[in-house]
Tab-separated table of C-alpha atoms and ligand atoms in Angstrom:
chain	number	residue	atom	x	y	z
A	1	MET	CA	0.014	0.010	0.006
A	2	PHE	CA	2.837	2.393	0.804
A	3	THR	CA	4.619	1.429	-2.412
A	4	ALA	CA	1.470	2.207	-4.420
A	5	PHE	CA	1.121	5.552	-2.671
A	6	TYR	CA	4.744	6.367	-3.296
A	7	ALA	CA	4.445	5.394	-7.004
A	8	GLY	CA	1.449	7.722	-7.244
A	9	MET	CA	3.483	10.512	-5.651
A	10	ARG	CA	6.119	9.939	-8.341
A	11	GLN	CA	3.239	10.179	-10.908
A	12	LEU	CA	3.432	6.570	-12.040
A	13	ASP	CA	0.285	4.703	-13.024
A	14	THR	CA	-0.033	1.910	-10.529
A	15	LEU	CA	-2.151	-1.195	-10.122
A	16	VAL	CA	-2.237	-3.145	-6.894
A	17	VAL	CA	-3.265	-6.820	-7.310
A	18	GLU	CA	-4.252	-8.519	-4.069
A	19	SER	CA	-5.477	-12.114	-3.727
A	20	LEU	CA	-7.640	-11.319	-0.667
A	21	PRO	CA	-10.819	-9.238	-0.654
A	22	GLU	CA	-9.016	-6.512	1.366
A	23	LEU	CA	-5.606	-4.880	1.275
A	24	GLY	CA	-3.377	-4.795	4.341
A	25	GLY	CA	-1.507	-8.100	4.221
A	26	GLN	CA	-0.562	-9.796	7.480
A	27	VAL	CA	-1.353	-6.673	9.450
A	28	ALA	CA	-4.992	-6.551	8.350
A	29	THR	CA	-5.488	-10.309	8.185
A	30	LEU	CA	-3.587	-11.677	11.162
A	31	TYR	CA	-3.370	-8.931	13.753
A	32	PRO	CA	-5.620	-5.921	13.218
A	33	GLU	CA	-6.050	-5.510	16.995
A	34	LYS	CA	-2.397	-5.793	17.955
A	35	ILE	CA	-0.728	-2.538	19.002
A	36	ILE	CA	2.338	-2.159	16.801
A	37	ARG	CA	5.129	-0.245	18.480
A	38	ASP	CA	7.915	-0.259	15.947
A	39	VAL	CA	6.556	1.767	13.028
A	40	ALA	CA	8.202	5.161	12.763
A	41	GLY	CA	6.122	8.035	14.052
A	42	PHE	CA	3.784	5.969	16.231
A	43	ALA	CA	4.494	5.100	19.854
A	44	GLY	CA	1.762	2.531	19.346
A	45	ILE	CA	-0.835	1.971	16.625
A	46	LYS	CA	-3.346	-0.840	16.183
A	47	GLY	CA	-2.777	-2.879	13.017
A	48	GLY	CA	-6.260	-1.955	11.707
A	49	GLN	CA	-5.592	1.746	12.257
A	50	LEU	CA	-2.298	1.488	10.386
A	51	VAL	CA	-4.087	-0.065	7.407
A	52	THR	CA	-6.800	2.625	7.515
A	53	ALA	CA	-4.045	5.308	7.520
A	54	LEU	CA	-2.382	3.582	4.569
A	55	HIS	CA	-5.674	3.634	2.629
A	56	LYS	CA	-5.948	7.383	3.296
A	57	GLN	CA	-2.369	7.911	2.196
A	58	MET	CA	-2.955	5.976	-1.029
A	59	ALA	CA	-5.722	8.378	-1.917
A	60	ALA	CA	-3.579	11.485	-1.250
A	61	PHE	CA	-2.764	12.202	-4.915
A	62	PRO	CA	-6.138	11.616	-6.618
A	63	ASP	CA	-4.777	11.994	-10.171
A	64	PHE	CA	-2.350	9.180	-9.528
A	65	ALA	CA	-4.292	7.143	-6.964
A	66	PRO	CA	-3.535	3.455	-7.585
A	67	THR	CA	-6.106	1.202	-9.128
A	68	VAL	CA	-6.795	-1.629	-6.704
A	69	ALA	CA	-7.837	-5.116	-7.879
A	70	THR	CA	-8.753	-7.428	-4.992
A	71	ASN	CA	-9.778	-11.080	-5.061
A	72	GLU	CA	-7.176	-11.478	-7.819
A	73	GLU	CA	-4.165	-13.740	-7.409
A	74	VAL	CA	-1.066	-13.440	-9.626
A	75	THR	CA	-0.057	-16.872	-10.788
A	76	ALA	CA	2.598	-16.133	-13.429
A	77	ILE	CA	4.805	-13.344	-14.705
A	78	GLU	CA	6.164	-13.456	-18.242
A	79	GLN	CA	8.205	-11.005	-20.238
A	80	THR	CA	6.638	-10.075	-23.579
A	81	ASP	CA	8.528	-7.376	-25.593
A	82	SER	CA	9.193	-4.474	-23.214
A	83	TYR	CA	6.217	-5.366	-21.036
A	84	PHE	CA	5.485	-8.048	-18.467
A	85	THR	CA	2.297	-10.019	-18.693
A	86	LEU	CA	0.876	-11.082	-15.358
A	87	THR	CA	-1.436	-14.042	-15.451
A	88	THR	CA	-3.949	-13.745	-12.648
A	89	SER	CA	-6.987	-15.605	-11.384
A	90	GLN	CA	-9.087	-12.992	-13.292
A	91	GLY	CA	-7.231	-12.773	-16.604
A	92	THR	CA	-4.045	-10.994	-17.672
A	93	ARG	CA	-2.442	-7.599	-16.837
A	94	ARG	CA	0.302	-5.853	-18.770
A	95	THR	CA	2.831	-3.612	-17.096
A	96	ARG	CA	6.287	-2.138	-17.684
A	97	ASN	CA	7.552	-2.885	-14.197
A	98	VAL	CA	6.481	-5.197	-11.360
A	99	VAL	CA	7.064	-4.810	-7.645
A	100	VAL	CA	6.569	-8.204	-5.990
A	101	ALA	CA	5.367	-7.647	-2.378
A	102	ILE	CA	3.703	-10.991	-1.673
A	103	GLY	CA	5.031	-11.508	1.868
A	104	GLY	CA	4.838	-15.183	2.751
A	105	GLY	CA	2.591	-15.869	-0.256
A	106	ALA	CA	-1.087	-15.633	-1.093
A	107	PHE	CA	-3.307	-15.929	1.935
A	108	ALA	CA	-6.260	-18.268	1.770
A	109	PRO	CA	-8.735	-18.974	4.522
A	110	ARG	CA	-8.334	-22.358	6.193
A	111	LYS	CA	-11.476	-24.123	5.113
A	112	LEU	CA	-13.842	-26.597	6.762
A	113	ALA	CA	-12.170	-30.021	6.696
A	114	ILE	CA	-15.371	-31.815	5.627
A	115	ASP	CA	-17.071	-32.446	2.310
A	116	TYR	CA	-19.637	-29.938	1.297
A	117	ASP	CA	-21.056	-28.505	-1.898
A	118	PRO	CA	-18.756	-25.606	-2.883
A	119	LYS	CA	-21.819	-23.777	-4.245
A	120	LEU	CA	-22.786	-23.133	-0.635
A	121	GLU	CA	-19.829	-20.720	-0.332
A	122	GLY	CA	-21.026	-17.140	-0.422
A	123	LYS	CA	-24.664	-18.321	0.087
A	124	ARG	CA	-24.626	-20.298	3.309
A	125	ILE	CA	-20.950	-20.808	4.159
A	126	PHE	CA	-18.776	-17.734	4.442
A	127	TYR	CA	-15.014	-17.283	5.026
A	128	PHE	CA	-15.172	-13.467	4.840
A	129	VAL	CA	-17.749	-10.910	5.845
A	130	LYS	CA	-18.127	-8.455	3.011
A	131	ASN	CA	-21.312	-6.875	4.220
A	132	THR	CA	-22.680	-7.314	7.725
A	133	ALA	CA	-26.171	-6.489	6.446
A	134	ASN	CA	-26.251	-9.993	4.863
A	135	PHE	CA	-26.547	-11.361	8.408
A	136	LYS	CA	-29.221	-9.014	9.629
A	137	ASP	CA	-31.952	-10.888	11.519
A	138	LYS	CA	-30.374	-14.216	10.598
A	139	THR	CA	-29.388	-17.138	12.799
A	140	VAL	CA	-25.642	-17.339	12.360
A	141	ALA	CA	-23.103	-19.918	13.502
A	142	ILE	CA	-19.485	-18.814	13.755
A	143	ALA	CA	-16.757	-21.444	13.909
A	144	GLY	CA	-13.385	-20.662	15.495
A	145	GLY	CA	-11.805	-19.703	18.767
A	146	GLY	CA	-9.435	-16.821	18.083
A	147	ASP	CA	-9.731	-13.049	18.009
A	148	SER	CA	-11.376	-12.945	14.586
A	149	ALA	CA	-14.139	-15.412	15.548
A	150	ILE	CA	-14.804	-13.574	18.814
A	151	ASP	CA	-14.815	-10.140	17.137
A	152	TRP	CA	-17.306	-11.324	14.518
A	153	ALA	CA	-19.501	-13.009	17.129
A	154	LEU	CA	-19.649	-9.772	19.119
A	155	THR	CA	-20.190	-7.644	15.936
A	156	LEU	CA	-22.927	-9.869	14.437
A	157	GLU	CA	-24.651	-10.254	17.760
A	158	GLN	CA	-25.736	-6.593	17.345
A	159	ILE	CA	-27.623	-7.276	14.124
A	160	ALA	CA	-28.285	-11.012	13.828
A	161	LYS	CA	-31.315	-12.780	15.364
A	162	LYS	CA	-29.084	-15.307	17.087
A	163	VAL	CA	-25.366	-16.051	17.113
A	164	TYR	CA	-23.741	-19.369	18.034
A	165	LEU	CA	-19.980	-19.594	18.479
A	166	ILE	CA	-18.643	-23.127	17.905
A	167	HIS	CA	-15.171	-23.978	19.155
A	168	ARG	CA	-13.302	-27.261	19.633
A	169	ARG	CA	-11.984	-26.157	23.039
A	170	GLN	CA	-13.629	-24.795	26.159
A	171	GLN	CA	-11.208	-21.828	26.237
A	172	PHE	CA	-11.042	-19.071	23.686
A	173	ARG	CA	-7.679	-17.696	22.483
A	174	GLY	CA	-8.637	-14.047	22.189
A	175	LEU	CA	-7.751	-10.773	23.858
A	176	GLU	CA	-8.790	-11.010	27.520
A	177	SER	CA	-11.061	-7.991	27.161
A	178	SER	CA	-12.813	-9.583	24.132
A	179	VAL	CA	-13.235	-12.923	25.881
A	180	ALA	CA	-14.745	-11.081	28.902
A	181	ARG	CA	-17.187	-9.257	26.616
A	182	LEU	CA	-18.088	-12.543	24.915
A	183	GLU	CA	-18.921	-14.110	28.252
A	184	GLN	CA	-21.272	-11.272	29.065
A	185	SER	CA	-22.875	-11.288	25.618
A	186	GLN	CA	-25.927	-13.059	24.286
A	187	VAL	CA	-23.728	-15.205	21.973
A	188	GLN	CA	-24.427	-18.845	22.650
A	189	LEU	CA	-21.159	-20.751	23.092
A	190	VAL	CA	-21.129	-24.286	21.742
A	191	THR	CA	-17.974	-25.905	23.154
A	192	PRO	CA	-16.086	-28.224	22.838
A	193	TYR	CA	-17.644	-29.155	19.480
A	194	LEU	CA	-16.463	-29.657	15.902
A	195	ILE	CA	-18.515	-29.362	12.760
A	196	ASP	CA	-18.546	-32.793	11.167
A	197	GLN	CA	-21.389	-32.405	8.702
A	198	VAL	CA	-23.156	-29.835	6.659
A	199	SER	CA	-26.520	-30.704	5.110
A	200	VAL	CA	-29.061	-28.753	3.100
A	201	ASP	CA	-31.977	-31.136	2.944
A	202	PRO	CA	-34.574	-29.807	3.625
A	203	THR	CA	-32.915	-26.799	5.328
A	204	PHE	CA	-29.317	-25.752	6.022
A	205	LYS	CA	-28.088	-27.608	9.085
A	206	LEU	CA	-24.762	-28.224	10.826
A	207	GLY	CA	-23.913	-31.561	12.449
A	208	LEU	CA	-21.722	-30.989	15.525
A	209	LYS	CA	-19.701	-33.650	17.254
A	210	GLN	CA	-18.491	-33.315	20.808
A	211	VAL	CA	-14.698	-33.322	21.097
A	212	ARG	CA	-13.589	-36.315	23.266
A	213	GLY	CA	-17.220	-37.350	23.684
A	214	ASP	CA	-20.067	-38.992	21.837
A	215	HIS	CA	-22.652	-36.301	21.941
A	216	HIS	CA	-24.059	-35.003	18.622
A	217	ILE	CA	-26.019	-31.846	18.031
A	218	ASP	CA	-27.907	-30.702	14.909
A	219	LEU	CA	-27.898	-26.944	14.575
A	220	ALA	CA	-30.255	-25.313	12.048
A	221	VAL	CA	-28.856	-21.932	11.023
A	222	ASP	CA	-29.154	-19.513	8.145
A	223	ALA	CA	-25.430	-19.032	7.700
A	224	LEU	CA	-22.105	-20.340	8.835
A	225	LEU	CA	-19.062	-18.038	9.140
A	226	VAL	CA	-15.786	-19.942	9.399
A	227	ASN	CA	-12.862	-18.254	11.125
A	228	TYR	CA	-10.190	-20.919	11.216
A	229	GLY	CA	-7.321	-18.582	10.273
A	230	PHE	CA	-5.300	-18.364	7.081
A	231	THR	CA	-2.648	-20.285	5.256
A	232	ALA	CA	-0.001	-18.722	3.041
A	233	ASP	CA	1.199	-20.368	-0.121
A	234	SER	CA	4.821	-19.348	-0.839
A	235	ARG	CA	5.298	-21.956	-3.551
A	236	VAL	CA	4.162	-19.497	-6.230
A	237	LEU	CA	7.530	-17.668	-6.095
A	238	ARG	CA	9.284	-20.767	-7.252
A	239	LYS	CA	7.180	-20.858	-10.436
A	240	TRP	CA	8.145	-17.327	-11.483
A	241	HIS	CA	11.705	-18.268	-12.504
A	242	LEU	CA	13.253	-15.463	-10.517
A	243	PRO	CA	16.532	-15.816	-8.594
A	244	LEU	CA	15.772	-17.105	-5.110
A	245	GLU	CA	17.863	-17.574	-1.990
A	246	HIS	CA	16.423	-19.375	1.031
A	247	ARG	CA	13.070	-19.409	-0.784
A	248	ALA	CA	13.051	-15.570	-0.907
A	249	LEU	CA	13.576	-13.282	-3.867
A	250	LYS	CA	17.167	-12.192	-4.140
A	251	VAL	CA	17.332	-8.418	-4.777
A	252	ASP	CA	20.114	-5.859	-5.302
A	253	GLN	CA	20.616	-2.407	-3.764
A	254	ASN	CA	17.766	-1.061	-5.965
A	255	MET	CA	15.442	-3.871	-4.785
A	256	GLU	CA	15.643	-5.260	-8.355
A	257	THR	CA	15.651	-8.998	-8.883
A	258	GLY	CA	17.894	-10.680	-11.446
A	259	VAL	CA	15.273	-9.760	-14.080
A	260	ALA	CA	15.449	-6.052	-15.047
A	261	GLY	CA	12.013	-4.478	-14.359
A	262	ILE	CA	10.985	-6.933	-11.687
A	263	TYR	CA	11.491	-5.642	-8.163
A	264	GLY	CA	10.844	-7.138	-4.781
A	265	ILE	CA	10.168	-5.638	-1.378
A	266	GLY	CA	8.996	-6.708	2.074
A	267	ASP	CA	8.938	-10.164	3.591
A	268	CYS	CA	9.343	-11.952	0.262
A	269	VAL	CA	12.877	-10.691	-0.365
A	270	THR	CA	16.331	-11.333	0.886
A	271	TYR	CA	19.613	-9.370	0.844
A	272	PRO	CA	22.458	-9.145	3.339
A	273	GLY	CA	21.063	-7.728	6.578
A	274	LYS	CA	17.372	-8.134	5.597
A	275	VAL	CA	14.901	-7.882	8.495
A	276	LYS	CA	11.300	-8.921	8.076
A	277	LEU	CA	9.616	-5.878	9.581
A	278	ILE	CA	7.024	-3.331	8.415
A	279	ALA	CA	9.521	-0.528	8.838
A	280	ALA	CA	11.971	-2.322	6.544
A	281	GLY	CA	9.299	-2.778	3.863
A	282	PHE	CA	8.380	0.904	4.132
A	283	GLY	CA	11.988	1.803	3.459
A	284	GLU	CA	12.412	-0.573	0.568
A	285	ALA	CA	9.402	0.869	-1.291
A	286	PRO	CA	10.924	4.277	-2.200
A	287	THR	CA	14.178	2.569	-3.222
A	288	ALA	CA	12.330	0.440	-5.760
A	289	ILE	CA	9.939	3.136	-7.011
A	290	ASN	CA	12.581	5.811	-7.378
A	291	HIS	CA	14.662	3.412	-9.412
A	292	ILE	CA	11.673	2.618	-11.621
A	293	ALA	CA	10.843	6.343	-12.045
A	294	LEU	CA	14.391	7.174	-12.982
A	295	LYS	CA	14.500	4.436	-15.624
A	296	LEU	CA	11.107	5.308	-17.124
A	297	TYR	CA	11.544	9.104	-17.039
A	298	PRO	CA	15.266	9.997	-16.837
A	299	GLU	CA	14.356	13.566	-17.808
A	300	ARG	CA	12.227	14.058	-14.718
A	301	ARG	CA	14.844	15.340	-12.346
A	302	GLN	CA	12.715	16.273	-9.389
A	303	SER	CA	13.473	16.465	-5.720
A	304	LEU	CA	12.962	13.254	-3.897
A	305	HIS	CA	11.118	15.068	-1.150
A	306	SER	CA	7.352	14.735	-0.992
A	307	THR	CA	5.338	17.334	-2.803
A	308	GLN	CA	3.371	20.057	-1.060
A	309	LEU	CA	-0.355	19.193	-1.321
A	310	GLU	CA	-2.894	21.936	-1.712
A	311	ARG	CA	-5.265	22.144	1.195
B	1	LIG	C1	1.396	-12.119	14.416
B	1	LIG	C2	2.368	-11.182	13.719
B	1	LIG	C3	2.752	-10.008	14.368
B	1	LIG	C4	3.702	-9.147	13.807
B	1	LIG	N1	4.056	-8.002	14.439
B	1	LIG	C5	4.891	-7.125	13.833
B	1	LIG	C6	5.258	-5.914	14.500
B	1	LIG	O1	4.871	-5.625	15.638
B	1	LIG	N2	6.110	-5.040	13.857
B	1	LIG	C7	6.597	-5.352	12.573
B	1	LIG	O2	7.333	-4.505	12.056
B	1	LIG	N3	6.259	-6.491	11.984
B	1	LIG	C8	5.441	-7.391	12.542
B	1	LIG	N4	5.102	-8.536	11.889
B	1	LIG	C9	5.694	-8.795	10.597
B	1	LIG	C10	4.977	-7.975	9.516
B	1	LIG	O3	3.547	-8.205	9.552
B	1	LIG	C11	5.507	-8.248	8.141
B	1	LIG	O4	6.871	-7.949	8.104
B	1	LIG	C12	4.795	-7.444	7.049
B	1	LIG	O5	3.410	-7.711	7.066
B	1	LIG	C13	5.330	-7.766	5.682
B	1	LIG	O6	4.650	-7.026	4.745
B	1	LIG	P1	4.580	-7.469	3.200
B	1	LIG	O7	3.818	-6.402	2.480
B	1	LIG	O8	5.947	-7.812	2.752
B	1	LIG	O9	3.790	-8.853	3.201
B	1	LIG	P2	2.352	-9.259	3.697
B	1	LIG	O10	1.941	-8.440	4.867
B	1	LIG	O11	2.436	-10.750	3.899
B	1	LIG	O12	1.413	-8.929	2.499
B	1	LIG	C14	1.480	-9.642	1.287
B	1	LIG	C15	0.111	-9.532	0.606
B	1	LIG	O13	0.287	-10.059	-0.701
B	1	LIG	C16	-0.848	-10.881	-1.010
B	1	LIG	N5	-0.383	-11.886	-1.968
B	1	LIG	C17	0.451	-12.910	-1.769
B	1	LIG	N6	0.618	-13.618	-2.862
B	1	LIG	C18	-0.125	-13.039	-3.818
B	1	LIG	C19	-0.346	-13.304	-5.204
B	1	LIG	N7	0.267	-14.317	-5.826
B	1	LIG	N8	-1.219	-12.515	-5.872
B	1	LIG	C20	-1.803	-11.452	-5.312
B	1	LIG	N9	-1.641	-11.155	-3.956
B	1	LIG	C21	-0.794	-11.942	-3.271
B	1	LIG	C22	-1.225	-11.502	0.343
B	1	LIG	O14	-2.614	-11.900	0.322
B	1	LIG	C23	-0.984	-10.341	1.280
B	1	LIG	O15	-2.095	-9.506	1.424
B	1	LIG	C24	4.238	-9.432	12.482
B	1	LIG	C25	3.793	-10.570	11.851
B	1	LIG	C26	2.929	-11.446	12.427
B	1	LIG	C27	2.489	-12.727	11.703
């Protein structure tokens, strides 16, 4: 997000391609509630607030605000004439330069480990909440025991008719304050149970099996929201035929890989002294973008300092 902002500030047309429905990488997906203490300028900022601030920053130069394509995974990068063609889950994209910032790889939600009709996804079974209004006045089961499951249970409790929270353990692994709120809420806890069946005939129903016990429950609900965390697939890097070291992209002092025009920043790269921190990624972004800008527009000899914005 910071790279895209920076590219916009250098008046480059920029497209961000993200495999998840939302931008923000590990910060947004894995720890939006954690207070981050090692980002310059903030004594402490919640992950979610940092991502909100990055969204605002990306929009700072409206004429060069990046185009954002979410739910789109890049699967291949090929050089065609002076352009690169990215093959994605949605089609192809052409670009003069690529900045690879894929962290540990494309995130995907950890899915229910039982057979079910995939057509139920987005209708009855959800891995993301795109619009809370879809759950208004519905009976909703949420599966999971971490912060995300608890947060959604507490959020949906406000608008749903009834919320069940199904977890395989008695204890929840969330922030103490969230767990305390959960215990005082109207959310009905179903523990220690696992979902072992999903059926639709005649109505949508979950079969729940007691963990270390023989008890079974059938739970009729309108929707199931699964919050089992995320997996990251780093194997994609190996298919892109770029120089790797220790499974990370090897980059030079300009953050350029062995292929001219393909750059790498953030957790997916390596160079002597690399640290996998947000602050390091923030620093690597201007290095890559300024190098790209200089190559594309050698005549644009402008100051590297940020431009004064009109109020
Ligand atoms: C629990 C936890 C706590 C942390 N706490 C801190 C902290 O306090 N301070 C700190 O500095 N760092 C912390 N980190 C590390 C920090 O989150 C990472 O260094 C940082 O997120 C790396 O950013 P990135 O942009 O390189 O990659 P990521 O944040 O991993 O973002 C990569 C993005 O690329 C997307 N993507 C991947 N592959 C593809 C593809 N093929 N096509 C399209 N999109 C793709 C992913 O979905 C993801 O959104 C923490 C990490 C964890 C897990």
